[in-house]
Each structure stands twice: as structure tokens, then as C-alpha cells.
Amino acid sequence: MPAGSFEGQYVWSPAADDRALAQACVDVRAGRYFGAHEVLRETRRDFELRAHRSLVLASEAAGSDLAERWLDEEPGPEAALLWARVAMLRALRMADAGDRRAGALERIARTACERAAKLAPGDPTPWVAQLALARLDHPQDPAPQGLLTSPTGPWYLLAHILRLDPWHREAHHRFLSFFFARHGGSSSAGWDVAAFLSQRAAASSPLRLLPLVALVEDYDPDAPLAARAWEQPQWITAATGVYRNWFPTVADYRFTPVVDLAYLGHALFMAKLEFEAREVLTAMGPYASRMPWSAFGDPEEQLTKARRACGLPVPHGL
């Protein structure tokens, strides 16, 4: 289905219009790993796509023994990467649930990441998985100059990843999430890191969305006029800057960047810039992501509210 079309229902699959990935996910759910091998093997030089596909596949495989079986039967860099991603997800989920097995799963995940990194030394993805695990042991590396709050964190690990891929999307988002209050950080540190990382990037980079991600993370529905924050001049400037400089580049993307479009469309809608929001939401087509909408209530209801306000069709019955 073309990204710009809408035929009456949302598509919540993180594979979106990456048909090869969607089929590989079907295979994984059926206990087959050949499709996963193919879609990962073709991304060895496309680190952004490799990160995305490996994470989506791991979310499908985390509840089964497919990753372990693949690594045992046909070991290689793709099998090792999927196992590292699966182990990472399991460790984070157990830690978030307060499960006593979390420590053991964290050690398994770190070993899996190290193995994947050795098999593909130039691939940043295993290191990004390590970065995701950083919130479990809270490294305290000193911050570089230029940050008002000088927040300590996994700066050395981020620096290593950026030497492999300077503008790696997931690495920046994982690093920012380390400073979220729900992970033991603070709002002030989150704002500081988001501003620092986004300002390093080109105006046309999707990393310019990082402050808008921090804004959603900091949203408190009980705070007075919380929803009016997006109408403040600094956030209108941030959102319209991304709209002018990054949004036109989306037409050249191989696959629809659903989550980034969702954050931009949401920010424009909250800023009451319905014309611009309409364009962004239209570019998403039927594809939907839980974030940022779920921070404000039921994601389907919130997305529908935004689409309706922008004069776009919504699913039947909503």
C-alpha cells in the first residue's frame, strides 16, 4: 500500500511499507529464520536500515527460541545480531518488570552484543544494543563541554558508535532515553542532551526531532496548561524548522519513517498548525506508531483526533 494512501484502517506494524521486512516477520512468527537472514544480510552497508530491521525482527522473535536456534544451526553475523537484539529486549523487559532474573539476562545480553560486535567489527548495531542496556548499570562518563547540566552517562560508548556512524538515529534516541526521568534521569538533563545532540546535526537531519521527543517525554497531563506547551514560540520554531528542512527529504526515503513523521505531525497539530500537520500525517498514509500518541491516551484515539482536526479521513466507526 503506498504510504500516501489511506483506505480506512491504520496499519500498526513497525515494518510499515518495508514489504521484505513484513514478510520476514511472518516467517519469524512461523519459526523460520531464512527471511530474517536475507533482509539483514542486504543491510550490511546500510546501518540505519540494519538497526531498524534487526529491532523489528527481534521484537517478533523475543518470545520464542528462534534466535537461539538460528545461532546454533547457522552461526554468522546476522544470526549473532538478532540474538543480541533479542537478548537486549528480554533484559530490558525483565528489568522494567522488576523481575529477579533481570541481572542474569543482562549478562547474557552483554555477552551476545560482544559476540555480534566481534563478528561484524564495522557494524554499530551491536554497540547500539549495548547502549540500550546502559540504563541498567548507569555508567558515569563525564559529559563533553557545551552542556549546561554536565550530565554524566554513557558518553564513551556513544562516542565509539558515532565513530562508526556519526548520525546513527537509534543511537541518538537510545542515548537520550538514558536521561529520561523514568529511567533515573531528570528533565533538565534530558532537555540539555536533546538540545546538544540535535544542534550538532544538519538542519535537514531527523535528529532535529530530538527536542520534540524530549517534550513528549516530559509531558505531564496534570500540569496546568500542559498541552499548550507546543504553542510556545520555541517549540513552534523547532517543529516548523523540521517541517521546512527535513520533511521534504522524506520523499527520497526508501521506506516511510513512520515514527519520525508521527512526532513531527503531532508537534504541528499540538501547535495548531493544521495545514502543515495535514501534509505530514498524509505522508504517513495508513501507517501508525504508538508513540508519541500513547503519551496522551489511547494511541488510536489520539491519532484519529489529530487526523480529524486536520480534515483527513479516519477509520470507519471512530
Short mmCIF file of N, CA and C in Angstrom, two decimals, residues 8 28 61 106 112 120 122 131 146 154 156 158 257 261 264 276 296 314:
data_model
loop_
_atom_site.label_atom_id
_atom_site.label_comp_id
_atom_site.label_asym_id
_atom_site.label_seq_id
_atom_site.Cartn_x
_atom_site.Cartn_y
_atom_site.Cartn_z
N GLY A 8 -8.96 3.48 5.09
CA GLY A 8 -9.96 3.29 6.12
C GLY A 8 -9.50 2.62 7.40
N VAL A 28 9.29 -15.30 10.87
CA VAL A 28 9.77 -15.45 12.25
C VAL A 28 8.66 -15.97 13.14
N ALA A 61 10.78 -12.06 17.54
CA ALA A 61 11.44 -13.31 17.93
C ALA A 61 11.64 -13.46 19.43
N GLU A 106 20.67 -9.60 31.73
CA GLU A 106 21.55 -8.51 31.32
C GLU A 106 22.93 -9.03 30.97
N ALA A 112 26.09 -11.45 24.35
CA ALA A 112 25.57 -11.57 22.99
C ALA A 112 25.99 -10.36 22.15
N ALA A 120 31.16 -8.60 13.31
CA ALA A 120 30.98 -7.51 12.35
C ALA A 120 31.57 -6.24 12.96
N GLY A 122 32.72 -3.45 11.97
CA GLY A 122 32.34 -2.12 11.50
C GLY A 122 30.89 -1.78 11.71
N LEU A 131 24.24 0.16 24.20
CA LEU A 131 23.82 1.47 24.69
C LEU A 131 22.42 1.40 25.30
N GLY A 146 29.93 22.06 26.69
CA GLY A 146 28.82 22.59 25.91
C GLY A 146 27.46 22.24 26.47
N PRO A 154 26.63 7.39 29.49
CA PRO A 154 27.45 6.51 28.63
C PRO A 154 28.06 7.25 27.43
N TYR A 156 31.22 7.64 26.52
CA TYR A 156 32.29 6.95 25.80
C TYR A 156 31.73 5.93 24.82
N LEU A 158 28.74 6.12 23.41
CA LEU A 158 28.17 6.89 22.30
C LEU A 158 29.26 7.35 21.35
N PRO A 257 9.47 6.76 7.15
CA PRO A 257 9.96 6.88 8.54
C PRO A 257 8.80 7.22 9.47
N LEU A 261 7.88 10.84 11.45
CA LEU A 261 6.74 11.60 10.92
C LEU A 261 5.67 11.79 11.99
N LEU A 264 6.68 14.59 14.32
CA LEU A 264 6.55 15.89 13.67
C LEU A 264 5.08 16.26 13.48
N GLU A 276 0.20 22.33 8.01
CA GLU A 276 1.46 21.59 7.97
C GLU A 276 1.28 20.18 8.52
N PHE A 296 -0.51 10.51 25.46
CA PHE A 296 -1.66 11.39 25.68
C PHE A 296 -2.97 10.63 25.84
N VAL A 314 -10.58 9.18 8.65
CA VAL A 314 -10.24 8.38 9.82
C VAL A 314 -10.87 7.00 9.66
#
